[in-house]
Amino acid sequence: MNDQKAVIVTGAGGNLGSAVVRELAAGGAKLVCMNRSSQELEALACELPASTEFLSIAGTDLTDYASCAAAVGRAVKHFGGVSALVNTVGGFQIGPVGPDAPSQWDTMMTANARTALTISAAVLPTMKAAGYGRIIHVAAAPGLKAGANQAAYAASKAAVIRLTEAIAAENREHRITANCILPGTIDTPENRAAMPNAKTDGWVSPQSIARLIAFLISPAAAVVTGAAIPATGRE
């Protein structure tokens, strides 16, 4: 990875996004942290090594191409380029195929699929110009096979997987890879609160997923592209 270029992390203030930021900062990466809330980015910046080169961008509309392109433009101006995108933004809703399903479908497709499409489309021109890039999205196992009450959520994650495959196929000759992660249940305070009786010893830590992402955006992972990679093992 060209050390003059930066890694964009969307949802950088969230549980997974912040774990990715910490992991990459420990490795000396230059970081562009995008998040809805500027307060979360300010708190995150205080946790990073003092030497970390860090650009905060709050409030970008990830469903809007112009807004995403403007954020990428700020990153390129600040760091000279973007070598990787790690997109951790998404949403989760479940419900049966019934009267509320069309509204839930639109919500999930926007939160998961459209955001992934739009930020990818915005970052690809600078990667193509450089002849190098890494794109990581976070999908989910229901994107491969849906269960009951998962129609909208699973379809939106399936769209992320197909999007990733298309980006990989379109950009192989530009030395741009695209992959997505299919995490198991992530061990977060929110998930523990939502499932107080769950057996948590098989849950996956944000830090372990962050380590996988760090590998996938490294030069060593150049031959891995178009993959939907399960992250469900035991640490």
JSON list of C-alpha atoms in Angstrom, two decimals:
[
{"chain": "A", "resi": 1, "resn": "MET", "atom": "CA", "xyz": [0.00, 0.00, 0.00]},
{"chain": "A", "resi": 2, "resn": "ASN", "atom": "CA", "xyz": [1.31, 3.43, -0.91]},
{"chain": "A", "resi": 3, "resn": "ASP", "atom": "CA", "xyz": [1.98, 5.05, 2.45]},
{"chain": "A", "resi": 4, "resn": "GLN", "atom": "CA", "xyz": [1.13, 8.47, 1.03]},
{"chain": "A", "resi": 5, "resn": "LYS", "atom": "CA", "xyz": [-2.46, 7.40, 0.54]},
{"chain": "A", "resi": 6, "resn": "ALA", "atom": "CA", "xyz": [-5.22, 6.89, 3.04]},
{"chain": "A", "resi": 7, "resn": "VAL", "atom": "CA", "xyz": [-7.80, 4.37, 4.15]},
{"chain": "A", "resi": 8, "resn": "ILE", "atom": "CA", "xyz": [-11.41, 5.56, 4.34]},
{"chain": "A", "resi": 9, "resn": "VAL", "atom": "CA", "xyz": [-13.44, 3.93, 7.12]},
{"chain": "A", "resi": 10, "resn": "THR", "atom": "CA", "xyz": [-17.17, 4.61, 7.09]},
{"chain": "A", "resi": 11, "resn": "GLY", "atom": "CA", "xyz": [-19.14, 4.23, 10.30]},
{"chain": "A", "resi": 12, "resn": "ALA", "atom": "CA", "xyz": [-15.86, 4.89, 12.07]},
{"chain": "A", "resi": 13, "resn": "GLY", "atom": "CA", "xyz": [-17.57, 5.74, 15.35]},
{"chain": "A", "resi": 14, "resn": "GLY", "atom": "CA", "xyz": [-19.39, 2.40, 15.58]},
{"chain": "A", "resi": 15, "resn": "ASN", "atom": "CA", "xyz": [-18.27, -0.77, 17.34]},
{"chain": "A", "resi": 16, "resn": "LEU", "atom": "CA", "xyz": [-16.76, -2.40, 14.26]},
{"chain": "A", "resi": 17, "resn": "GLY", "atom": "CA", "xyz": [-15.66, 0.82, 12.57]},
{"chain": "A", "resi": 18, "resn": "SER", "atom": "CA", "xyz": [-13.78, 2.04, 15.62]},
{"chain": "A", "resi": 19, "resn": "ALA", "atom": "CA", "xyz": [-12.09, -1.36, 16.02]},
{"chain": "A", "resi": 20, "resn": "VAL", "atom": "CA", "xyz": [-10.94, -1.12, 12.39]},
{"chain": "A", "resi": 21, "resn": "VAL", "atom": "CA", "xyz": [-9.63, 2.40, 12.96]},
{"chain": "A", "resi": 22, "resn": "ARG", "atom": "CA", "xyz": [-7.66, 1.34, 16.05]},
{"chain": "A", "resi": 23, "resn": "GLU", "atom": "CA", "xyz": [-6.19, -1.69, 14.26]},
{"chain": "A", "resi": 24, "resn": "LEU", "atom": "CA", "xyz": [-5.13, 0.33, 11.22]},
{"chain": "A", "resi": 25, "resn": "ALA", "atom": "CA", "xyz": [-3.79, 3.19, 13.34]},
{"chain": "A", "resi": 26, "resn": "ALA", "atom": "CA", "xyz": [-1.62, 0.73, 15.25]},
{"chain": "A", "resi": 27, "resn": "GLY", "atom": "CA", "xyz": [-0.13, -0.26, 11.90]},
{"chain": "A", "resi": 28, "resn": "GLY", "atom": "CA", "xyz": [0.61, 3.34, 10.96]},
{"chain": "A", "resi": 29, "resn": "ALA", "atom": "CA", "xyz": [-2.13, 3.84, 8.38]},
{"chain": "A", "resi": 30, "resn": "LYS", "atom": "CA", "xyz": [-3.33, 7.28, 7.36]},
{"chain": "A", "resi": 31, "resn": "LEU", "atom": "CA", "xyz": [-7.04, 7.38, 8.15]},
{"chain": "A", "resi": 32, "resn": "VAL", "atom": "CA", "xyz": [-10.10, 9.16, 6.83]},
{"chain": "A", "resi": 33, "resn": "CYS", "atom": "CA", "xyz": [-12.84, 8.52, 9.37]},
{"chain": "A", "resi": 34, "resn": "MET", "atom": "CA", "xyz": [-16.39, 9.10, 8.19]},
{"chain": "A", "resi": 35, "resn": "ASN", "atom": "CA", "xyz": [-19.27, 9.04, 10.63]},
{"chain": "A", "resi": 36, "resn": "ARG", "atom": "CA", "xyz": [-22.68, 10.58, 11.15]},
{"chain": "A", "resi": 37, "resn": "SER", "atom": "CA", "xyz": [-21.66, 12.09, 14.50]},
{"chain": "A", "resi": 38, "resn": "SER", "atom": "CA", "xyz": [-18.64, 14.34, 14.90]},
{"chain": "A", "resi": 39, "resn": "GLN", "atom": "CA", "xyz": [-18.64, 13.73, 18.68]},
{"chain": "A", "resi": 40, "resn": "GLU", "atom": "CA", "xyz": [-17.88, 10.04, 18.20]},
{"chain": "A", "resi": 41, "resn": "LEU", "atom": "CA", "xyz": [-15.00, 10.91, 15.88]},
{"chain": "A", "resi": 42, "resn": "GLU", "atom": "CA", "xyz": [-13.57, 13.37, 18.39]},
{"chain": "A", "resi": 43, "resn": "ALA", "atom": "CA", "xyz": [-13.66, 10.71, 21.11]},
{"chain": "A", "resi": 44, "resn": "LEU", "atom": "CA", "xyz": [-12.07, 8.15, 18.79]},
{"chain": "A", "resi": 45, "resn": "ALA", "atom": "CA", "xyz": [-9.27, 10.52, 17.80]},
{"chain": "A", "resi": 46, "resn": "CYS", "atom": "CA", "xyz": [-8.28, 10.87, 21.44]},
{"chain": "A", "resi": 47, "resn": "GLU", "atom": "CA", "xyz": [-7.74, 7.10, 21.71]},
{"chain": "A", "resi": 48, "resn": "LEU", "atom": "CA", "xyz": [-5.30, 6.83, 18.79]},
{"chain": "A", "resi": 49, "resn": "PRO", "atom": "CA", "xyz": [-1.50, 7.10, 18.88]},
{"chain": "A", "resi": 50, "resn": "ALA", "atom": "CA", "xyz": [-0.37, 10.72, 18.79]},
{"chain": "A", "resi": 51, "resn": "SER", "atom": "CA", "xyz": [1.44, 10.10, 15.52]},
{"chain": "A", "resi": 52, "resn": "THR", "atom": "CA", "xyz": [-1.72, 8.99, 13.67]},
{"chain": "A", "resi": 53, "resn": "GLU", "atom": "CA", "xyz": [-2.57, 11.03, 10.59]},
{"chain": "A", "resi": 54, "resn": "PHE", "atom": "CA", "xyz": [-6.31, 11.37, 10.91]},
{"chain": "A", "resi": 55, "resn": "LEU", "atom": "CA", "xyz": [-8.97, 13.25, 8.92]},
{"chain": "A", "resi": 56, "resn": "SER", "atom": "CA", "xyz": [-12.50, 13.39, 10.36]},
{"chain": "A", "resi": 57, "resn": "ILE", "atom": "CA", "xyz": [-15.47, 13.81, 8.03]},
{"chain": "A", "resi": 58, "resn": "ALA", "atom": "CA", "xyz": [-18.86, 13.95, 9.72]},
{"chain": "A", "resi": 59, "resn": "GLY", "atom": "CA", "xyz": [-22.33, 14.09, 8.24]},
{"chain": "A", "resi": 60, "resn": "THR", "atom": "CA", "xyz": [-21.73, 12.71, 4.74]},
{"chain": "A", "resi": 61, "resn": "ASP", "atom": "CA", "xyz": [-24.93, 11.37, 3.14]},
{"chain": "A", "resi": 62, "resn": "LEU", "atom": "CA", "xyz": [-23.80, 7.92, 2.04]},
{"chain": "A", "resi": 63, "resn": "THR", "atom": "CA", "xyz": [-26.90, 7.51, -0.13]},
{"chain": "A", "resi": 64, "resn": "ASP", "atom": "CA", "xyz": [-25.97, 10.56, -2.23]},
{"chain": "A", "resi": 65, "resn": "TYR", "atom": "CA", "xyz": [-23.21, 10.35, -4.84]},
{"chain": "A", "resi": 66, "resn": "ALA", "atom": "CA", "xyz": [-22.33, 14.05, -4.76]},
{"chain": "A", "resi": 67, "resn": "SER", "atom": "CA", "xyz": [-21.97, 13.99, -0.97]},
{"chain": "A", "resi": 68, "resn": "CYS", "atom": "CA", "xyz": [-19.76, 10.90, -1.11]},
{"chain": "A", "resi": 69, "resn": "ALA", "atom": "CA", "xyz": [-17.67, 12.33, -3.96]},
{"chain": "A", "resi": 70, "resn": "ALA", "atom": "CA", "xyz": [-17.11, 15.51, -1.96]},
{"chain": "A", "resi": 71, "resn": "ALA", "atom": "CA", "xyz": [-15.86, 13.48, 1.01]},
{"chain": "A", "resi": 72, "resn": "VAL", "atom": "CA", "xyz": [-13.51, 11.46, -1.19]},
{"chain": "A", "resi": 73, "resn": "GLY", "atom": "CA", "xyz": [-12.30, 14.73, -2.71]},
{"chain": "A", "resi": 74, "resn": "ARG", "atom": "CA", "xyz": [-11.41, 16.00, 0.77]},
{"chain": "A", "resi": 75, "resn": "ALA", "atom": "CA", "xyz": [-9.49, 12.79, 1.45]},
{"chain": "A", "resi": 76, "resn": "VAL", "atom": "CA", "xyz": [-7.56, 13.03, -1.81]},
{"chain": "A", "resi": 77, "resn": "LYS", "atom": "CA", "xyz": [-6.74, 16.68, -1.21]},
{"chain": "A", "resi": 78, "resn": "HIS", "atom": "CA", "xyz": [-5.53, 15.96, 2.32]},
{"chain": "A", "resi": 79, "resn": "PHE", "atom": "CA", "xyz": [-3.55, 12.76, 1.71]},
{"chain": "A", "resi": 80, "resn": "GLY", "atom": "CA", "xyz": [-2.93, 12.69, -2.04]},
{"chain": "A", "resi": 81, "resn": "GLY", "atom": "CA", "xyz": [-5.08, 9.65, -2.68]},
{"chain": "A", "resi": 82, "resn": "VAL", "atom": "CA", "xyz": [-7.12, 6.80, -1.25]},
{"chain": "A", "resi": 83, "resn": "SER", "atom": "CA", "xyz": [-5.74, 3.28, -1.22]},
{"chain": "A", "resi": 84, "resn": "ALA", "atom": "CA", "xyz": [-8.63, 1.53, 0.54]},
{"chain": "A", "resi": 85, "resn": "LEU", "atom": "CA", "xyz": [-12.27, 1.80, 1.55]},
{"chain": "A", "resi": 86, "resn": "VAL", "atom": "CA", "xyz": [-13.62, -0.09, 4.53]},
{"chain": "A", "resi": 87, "resn": "ASN", "atom": "CA", "xyz": [-17.39, 0.36, 4.64]},
{"chain": "A", "resi": 88, "resn": "THR", "atom": "CA", "xyz": [-18.92, -0.71, 7.95]},
{"chain": "A", "resi": 89, "resn": "VAL", "atom": "CA", "xyz": [-22.20, 1.24, 7.61]},
{"chain": "A", "resi": 90, "resn": "GLY", "atom": "CA", "xyz": [-25.45, -0.71, 7.62]},
{"chain": "A", "resi": 91, "resn": "GLY", "atom": "CA", "xyz": [-28.75, -1.40, 9.30]},
{"chain": "A", "resi": 92, "resn": "PHE", "atom": "CA", "xyz": [-30.72, -4.34, 10.69]},
{"chain": "A", "resi": 93, "resn": "GLN", "atom": "CA", "xyz": [-34.45, -4.94, 10.80]},
{"chain": "A", "resi": 94, "resn": "ILE", "atom": "CA", "xyz": [-36.44, -8.17, 10.76]},
{"chain": "A", "resi": 95, "resn": "GLY", "atom": "CA", "xyz": [-40.08, -8.89, 10.07]},
{"chain": "A", "resi": 96, "resn": "PRO", "atom": "CA", "xyz": [-42.35, -11.18, 8.05]},
{"chain": "A", "resi": 97, "resn": "VAL", "atom": "CA", "xyz": [-43.42, -10.68, 4.47]},
{"chain": "A", "resi": 98, "resn": "GLY", "atom": "CA", "xyz": [-46.58, -8.77, 5.29]},
{"chain": "A", "resi": 99, "resn": "PRO", "atom": "CA", "xyz": [-48.06, -5.27, 5.19]},
{"chain": "A", "resi": 100, "resn": "ASP", "atom": "CA", "xyz": [-44.93, -3.62, 6.61]},
{"chain": "A", "resi": 101, "resn": "ALA", "atom": "CA", "xyz": [-42.52, -5.48, 4.35]},
{"chain": "A", "resi": 102, "resn": "PRO", "atom": "CA", "xyz": [-42.39, -2.96, 1.47]},
{"chain": "A", "resi": 103, "resn": "SER", "atom": "CA", "xyz": [-41.37, -0.14, 3.80]},
{"chain": "A", "resi": 104, "resn": "GLN", "atom": "CA", "xyz": [-38.81, -2.36, 5.54]},
{"chain": "A", "resi": 105, "resn": "TRP", "atom": "CA", "xyz": [-37.47, -3.44, 2.15]},
{"chain": "A", "resi": 106, "resn": "ASP", "atom": "CA", "xyz": [-36.83, 0.17, 1.16]},
{"chain": "A", "resi": 107, "resn": "THR", "atom": "CA", "xyz": [-35.18, 0.92, 4.51]},
{"chain": "A", "resi": 108, "resn": "MET", "atom": "CA", "xyz": [-32.83, -2.06, 4.33]},
{"chain": "A", "resi": 109, "resn": "MET", "atom": "CA", "xyz": [-31.96, -1.57, 0.67]},
{"chain": "A", "resi": 110, "resn": "THR", "atom": "CA", "xyz": [-31.08, 2.04, 1.38]},
{"chain": "A", "resi": 111, "resn": "ALA", "atom": "CA", "xyz": [-29.14, 1.41, 4.60]},
{"chain": "A", "resi": 112, "resn": "ASN", "atom": "CA", "xyz": [-27.16, -1.57, 3.35]},
{"chain": "A", "resi": 113, "resn": "ALA", "atom": "CA", "xyz": [-27.08, -1.76, -0.44]},
{"chain": "A", "resi": 114, "resn": "ARG", "atom": "CA", "xyz": [-27.38, 1.82, -1.65]},
{"chain": "A", "resi": 115, "resn": "THR", "atom": "CA", "xyz": [-24.78, 3.14, 0.80]},
{"chain": "A", "resi": 116, "resn": "ALA", "atom": "CA", "xyz": [-22.29, 0.45, -0.29]},
{"chain": "A", "resi": 117, "resn": "LEU", "atom": "CA", "xyz": [-22.95, 1.20, -3.95]},
{"chain": "A", "resi": 118, "resn": "THR", "atom": "CA", "xyz": [-22.67, 4.96, -3.60]},
{"chain": "A", "resi": 119, "resn": "ILE", "atom": "CA", "xyz": [-19.47, 5.17, -1.58]},
{"chain": "A", "resi": 120, "resn": "SER", "atom": "CA", "xyz": [-17.87, 2.57, -3.86]},
{"chain": "A", "resi": 121, "resn": "ALA", "atom": "CA", "xyz": [-18.82, 4.53, -6.96]},
{"chain": "A", "resi": 122, "resn": "ALA", "atom": "CA", "xyz": [-17.35, 7.68, -5.40]},
{"chain": "A", "resi": 123, "resn": "VAL", "atom": "CA", "xyz": [-14.00, 6.14, -4.45]},
{"chain": "A", "resi": 124, "resn": "LEU", "atom": "CA", "xyz": [-13.34, 4.08, -7.58]},
{"chain": "A", "resi": 125, "resn": "PRO", "atom": "CA", "xyz": [-12.17, 6.94, -9.88]},
{"chain": "A", "resi": 126, "resn": "THR", "atom": "CA", "xyz": [-9.23, 7.85, -7.65]},
{"chain": "A", "resi": 127, "resn": "MET", "atom": "CA", "xyz": [-8.29, 4.17, -7.24]},
{"chain": "A", "resi": 128, "resn": "LYS", "atom": "CA", "xyz": [-8.45, 3.61, -11.00]},
{"chain": "A", "resi": 129, "resn": "ALA", "atom": "CA", "xyz": [-6.26, 6.65, -11.58]},
{"chain": "A", "resi": 130, "resn": "ALA", "atom": "CA", "xyz": [-3.68, 5.21, -9.17]},
{"chain": "A", "resi": 131, "resn": "GLY", "atom": "CA", "xyz": [-3.94, 1.67, -10.50]},
{"chain": "A", "resi": 132, "resn": "TYR", "atom": "CA", "xyz": [-4.43, 0.32, -7.00]},
{"chain": "A", "resi": 133, "resn": "GLY", "atom": "CA", "xyz": [-7.24, -0.08, -4.49]},
{"chain": "A", "resi": 134, "resn": "ARG", "atom": "CA", "xyz": [-8.90, -2.22, -1.87]},
{"chain": "A", "resi": 135, "resn": "ILE", "atom": "CA", "xyz": [-12.64, -2.17, -1.12]},
{"chain": "A", "resi": 136, "resn": "ILE", "atom": "CA", "xyz": [-14.20, -4.02, 1.83]},
{"chain": "A", "resi": 137, "resn": "HIS", "atom": "CA", "xyz": [-17.91, -4.16, 2.61]},
{"chain": "A", "resi": 138, "resn": "VAL", "atom": "CA", "xyz": [-19.66, -5.85, 5.52]},
{"chain": "A", "resi": 139, "resn": "ALA", "atom": "CA", "xyz": [-22.40, -8.25, 4.42]},
{"chain": "A", "resi": 140, "resn": "ALA", "atom": "CA", "xyz": [-23.98, -11.09, 6.43]},
{"chain": "A", "resi": 141, "resn": "ALA", "atom": "CA", "xyz": [-24.69, -14.81, 6.18]},
{"chain": "A", "resi": 142, "resn": "PRO", "atom": "CA", "xyz": [-28.41, -14.24, 5.43]},
{"chain": "A", "resi": 143, "resn": "GLY", "atom": "CA", "xyz": [-27.21, -12.69, 2.18]},
{"chain": "A", "resi": 144, "resn": "LEU", "atom": "CA", "xyz": [-26.44, -16.27, 1.10]},
{"chain": "A", "resi": 145, "resn": "LYS", "atom": "CA", "xyz": [-29.55, -17.90, 2.54]},
{"chain": "A", "resi": 146, "resn": "ALA", "atom": "CA", "xyz": [-32.43, -16.14, 4.27]},
{"chain": "A", "resi": 147, "resn": "GLY", "atom": "CA", "xyz": [-34.33, -17.38, 7.26]},
{"chain": "A", "resi": 148, "resn": "ALA", "atom": "CA", "xyz": [-37.81, -16.50, 8.48]},
{"chain": "A", "resi": 149, "resn": "ASN", "atom": "CA", "xyz": [-38.42, -12.78, 9.01]},
{"chain": "A", "resi": 150, "resn": "GLN", "atom": "CA", "xyz": [-35.26, -11.88, 7.10]},
{"chain": "A", "resi": 151, "resn": "ALA", "atom": "CA", "xyz": [-36.57, -11.12, 3.61]},
{"chain": "A", "resi": 152, "resn": "ALA", "atom": "CA", "xyz": [-35.66, -7.44, 3.43]},
{"chain": "A", "resi": 153, "resn": "TYR", "atom": "CA", "xyz": [-32.46, -7.71, 5.45]},
{"chain": "A", "resi": 154, "resn": "ALA", "atom": "CA", "xyz": [-31.20, -10.77, 3.61]},
{"chain": "A", "resi": 155, "resn": "ALA", "atom": "CA", "xyz": [-32.01, -9.31, 0.21]},
{"chain": "A", "resi": 156, "resn": "SER", "atom": "CA", "xyz": [-30.10, -6.13, 1.03]},
{"chain": "A", "resi": 157, "resn": "LYS", "atom": "CA", "xyz": [-27.05, -8.11, 2.16]},
{"chain": "A", "resi": 158, "resn": "ALA", "atom": "CA", "xyz": [-27.28, -10.31, -0.92]},
{"chain": "A", "resi": 159, "resn": "ALA", "atom": "CA", "xyz": [-27.18, -7.10, -2.93]},
{"chain": "A", "resi": 160, "resn": "VAL", "atom": "CA", "xyz": [-23.95, -6.12, -1.12]},
{"chain": "A", "resi": 161, "resn": "ILE", "atom": "CA", "xyz": [-22.39, -9.47, -2.03]},
{"chain": "A", "resi": 162, "resn": "ARG", "atom": "CA", "xyz": [-23.39, -9.16, -5.71]},
{"chain": "A", "resi": 163, "resn": "LEU", "atom": "CA", "xyz": [-22.18, -5.54, -5.77]},
{"chain": "A", "resi": 164, "resn": "THR", "atom": "CA", "xyz": [-18.82, -6.64, -4.39]},
{"chain": "A", "resi": 165, "resn": "GLU", "atom": "CA", "xyz": [-18.51, -9.35, -7.03]},
{"chain": "A", "resi": 166, "resn": "ALA", "atom": "CA", "xyz": [-19.31, -6.88, -9.80]},
{"chain": "A", "resi": 167, "resn": "ILE", "atom": "CA", "xyz": [-16.76, -4.33, -8.53]},
{"chain": "A", "resi": 168, "resn": "ALA", "atom": "CA", "xyz": [-14.13, -7.07, -8.37]},
{"chain": "A", "resi": 169, "resn": "ALA", "atom": "CA", "xyz": [-14.85, -8.24, -11.93]},
{"chain": "A", "resi": 170, "resn": "GLU", "atom": "CA", "xyz": [-14.90, -4.72, -13.36]},
{"chain": "A", "resi": 171, "resn": "ASN", "atom": "CA", "xyz": [-11.67, -3.57, -11.72]},
{"chain": "A", "resi": 172, "resn": "ARG", "atom": "CA", "xyz": [-9.32, -6.55, -11.71]},
{"chain": "A", "resi": 173, "resn": "GLU", "atom": "CA", "xyz": [-7.17, -5.01, -14.45]},
{"chain": "A", "resi": 174, "resn": "HIS", "atom": "CA", "xyz": [-6.83, -1.84, -12.37]},
{"chain": "A", "resi": 175, "resn": "ARG", "atom": "CA", "xyz": [-5.34, -3.86, -9.48]},
{"chain": "A", "resi": 176, "resn": "ILE", "atom": "CA", "xyz": [-8.40, -3.00, -7.37]},
{"chain": "A", "resi": 177, "resn": "THR", "atom": "CA", "xyz": [-9.77, -5.80, -5.21]},
{"chain": "A", "resi": 178, "resn": "ALA", "atom": "CA", "xyz": [-13.24, -5.93, -3.65]},
{"chain": "A", "resi": 179, "resn": "ASN", "atom": "CA", "xyz": [-14.31, -8.33, -0.93]},
{"chain": "A", "resi": 180, "resn": "CYS", "atom": "CA", "xyz": [-16.98, -8.53, 1.73]},
{"chain": "A", "resi": 181, "resn": "ILE", "atom": "CA", "xyz": [-17.07, -9.98, 5.22]},
{"chain": "A", "resi": 182, "resn": "LEU", "atom": "CA", "xyz": [-19.88, -12.14, 6.58]},
{"chain": "A", "resi": 183, "resn": "PRO", "atom": "CA", "xyz": [-19.50, -11.85, 10.37]},
{"chain": "A", "resi": 184, "resn": "GLY", "atom": "CA", "xyz": [-21.11, -14.05, 12.91]},
{"chain": "A", "resi": 185, "resn": "THR", "atom": "CA", "xyz": [-22.86, -12.34, 15.79]},
{"chain": "A", "resi": 186, "resn": "ILE", "atom": "CA", "xyz": [-20.55, -9.50, 16.76]},
{"chain": "A", "resi": 187, "resn": "ASP", "atom": "CA", "xyz": [-19.85, -9.20, 20.47]},
{"chain": "A", "resi": 188, "resn": "THR", "atom": "CA", "xyz": [-21.00, -5.67, 21.20]},
{"chain": "A", "resi": 189, "resn": "PRO", "atom": "CA", "xyz": [-22.71, -4.07, 24.21]},
{"chain": "A", "resi": 190, "resn": "GLU", "atom": "CA", "xyz": [-25.83, -3.54, 22.08]},
{"chain": "A", "resi": 191, "resn": "ASN", "atom": "CA", "xyz": [-26.04, -7.21, 21.06]},
{"chain": "A", "resi": 192, "resn": "ARG", "atom": "CA", "xyz": [-25.50, -8.36, 24.63]},
{"chain": "A", "resi": 193, "resn": "ALA", "atom": "CA", "xyz": [-28.30, -6.06, 25.79]},
{"chain": "A", "resi": 194, "resn": "ALA", "atom": "CA", "xyz": [-30.63, -7.23, 23.02]},
{"chain": "A", "resi": 195, "resn": "MET", "atom": "CA", "xyz": [-29.92, -10.94, 23.67]},
{"chain": "A", "resi": 196, "resn": "PRO", "atom": "CA", "xyz": [-29.30, -11.21, 27.41]},
{"chain": "A", "resi": 197, "resn": "ASN", "atom": "CA", "xyz": [-29.82, -14.98, 27.47]},
{"chain": "A", "resi": 198, "resn": "ALA", "atom": "CA", "xyz": [-27.65, -15.78, 24.46]},
{"chain": "A", "resi": 199, "resn": "LYS", "atom": "CA", "xyz": [-24.58, -17.97, 24.62]},
{"chain": "A", "resi": 200, "resn": "THR", "atom": "CA", "xyz": [-21.87, -15.46, 23.80]},
{"chain": "A", "resi": 201, "resn": "ASP", "atom": "CA", "xyz": [-18.72, -17.56, 23.85]},
{"chain": "A", "resi": 202, "resn": "GLY", "atom": "CA", "xyz": [-19.01, -18.17, 20.10]},
{"chain": "A", "resi": 203, "resn": "TRP", "atom": "CA", "xyz": [-19.61, -14.54, 19.20]},
{"chain": "A", "resi": 204, "resn": "VAL", "atom": "CA", "xyz": [-16.98, -12.72, 17.17]},
{"chain": "A", "resi": 205, "resn": "SER", "atom": "CA", "xyz": [-15.13, -9.73, 18.57]},
{"chain": "A", "resi": 206, "resn": "PRO", "atom": "CA", "xyz": [-14.90, -6.52, 16.54]},
{"chain": "A", "resi": 207, "resn": "GLN", "atom": "CA", "xyz": [-11.13, -6.67, 17.00]},
{"chain": "A", "resi": 208, "resn": "SER", "atom": "CA", "xyz": [-10.85, -10.06, 15.29]},
{"chain": "A", "resi": 209, "resn": "ILE", "atom": "CA", "xyz": [-12.84, -8.81, 12.30]},
{"chain": "A", "resi": 210, "resn": "ALA", "atom": "CA", "xyz": [-10.67, -5.71, 12.21]},
{"chain": "A", "resi": 211, "resn": "ARG", "atom": "CA", "xyz": [-7.56, -7.88, 11.94]},
{"chain": "A", "resi": 212, "resn": "LEU", "atom": "CA", "xyz": [-9.09, -9.75, 9.00]},
{"chain": "A", "resi": 213, "resn": "ILE", "atom": "CA", "xyz": [-9.93, -6.46, 7.29]},
{"chain": "A", "resi": 214, "resn": "ALA", "atom": "CA", "xyz": [-6.40, -5.17, 7.88]},
{"chain": "A", "resi": 215, "resn": "PHE", "atom": "CA", "xyz": [-5.07, -8.21, 6.03]},
{"chain": "A", "resi": 216, "resn": "LEU", "atom": "CA", "xyz": [-7.53, -7.87, 3.15]},
{"chain": "A", "resi": 217, "resn": "ILE", "atom": "CA", "xyz": [-6.54, -4.26, 2.47]},
{"chain": "A", "resi": 218, "resn": "SER", "atom": "CA", "xyz": [-2.84, -5.09, 2.57]},
{"chain": "A", "resi": 219, "resn": "PRO", "atom": "CA", "xyz": [-0.66, -5.79, -0.49]},
{"chain": "A", "resi": 220, "resn": "ALA", "atom": "CA", "xyz": [-0.36, -9.38, 0.73]},
{"chain": "A", "resi": 221, "resn": "ALA", "atom": "CA", "xyz": [-4.04, -9.98, -0.10]},
{"chain": "A", "resi": 222, "resn": "ALA", "atom": "CA", "xyz": [-3.76, -8.94, -3.75]},
{"chain": "A", "resi": 223, "resn": "VAL", "atom": "CA", "xyz": [-4.99, -12.31, -5.07]},
{"chain": "A", "resi": 224, "resn": "VAL", "atom": "CA", "xyz": [-8.19, -12.26, -2.97]},
{"chain": "A", "resi": 225, "resn": "THR", "atom": "CA", "xyz": [-11.03, -10.52, -4.79]},
{"chain": "A", "resi": 226, "resn": "GLY", "atom": "CA", "xyz": [-14.75, -11.01, -5.31]},
{"chain": "A", "resi": 227, "resn": "ALA", "atom": "CA", "xyz": [-15.02, -13.06, -2.13]},
{"chain": "A", "resi": 228, "resn": "ALA", "atom": "CA", "xyz": [-17.69, -13.25, 0.56]},
{"chain": "A", "resi": 229, "resn": "ILE", "atom": "CA", "xyz": [-15.60, -14.36, 3.53]},
{"chain": "A", "resi": 230, "resn": "PRO", "atom": "CA", "xyz": [-17.25, -15.88, 6.63]},
{"chain": "A", "resi": 231, "resn": "ALA", "atom": "CA", "xyz": [-15.91, -14.54, 9.91]},
{"chain": "A", "resi": 232, "resn": "THR", "atom": "CA", "xyz": [-17.53, -17.01, 12.27]},
{"chain": "A", "resi": 233, "resn": "GLY", "atom": "CA", "xyz": [-14.63, -18.97, 13.75]},
{"chain": "A", "resi": 234, "resn": "ARG", "atom": "CA", "xyz": [-13.53, -19.21, 17.36]},
{"chain": "A", "resi": 235, "resn": "GLU", "atom": "CA", "xyz": [-10.63, -17.06, 18.51]}
]
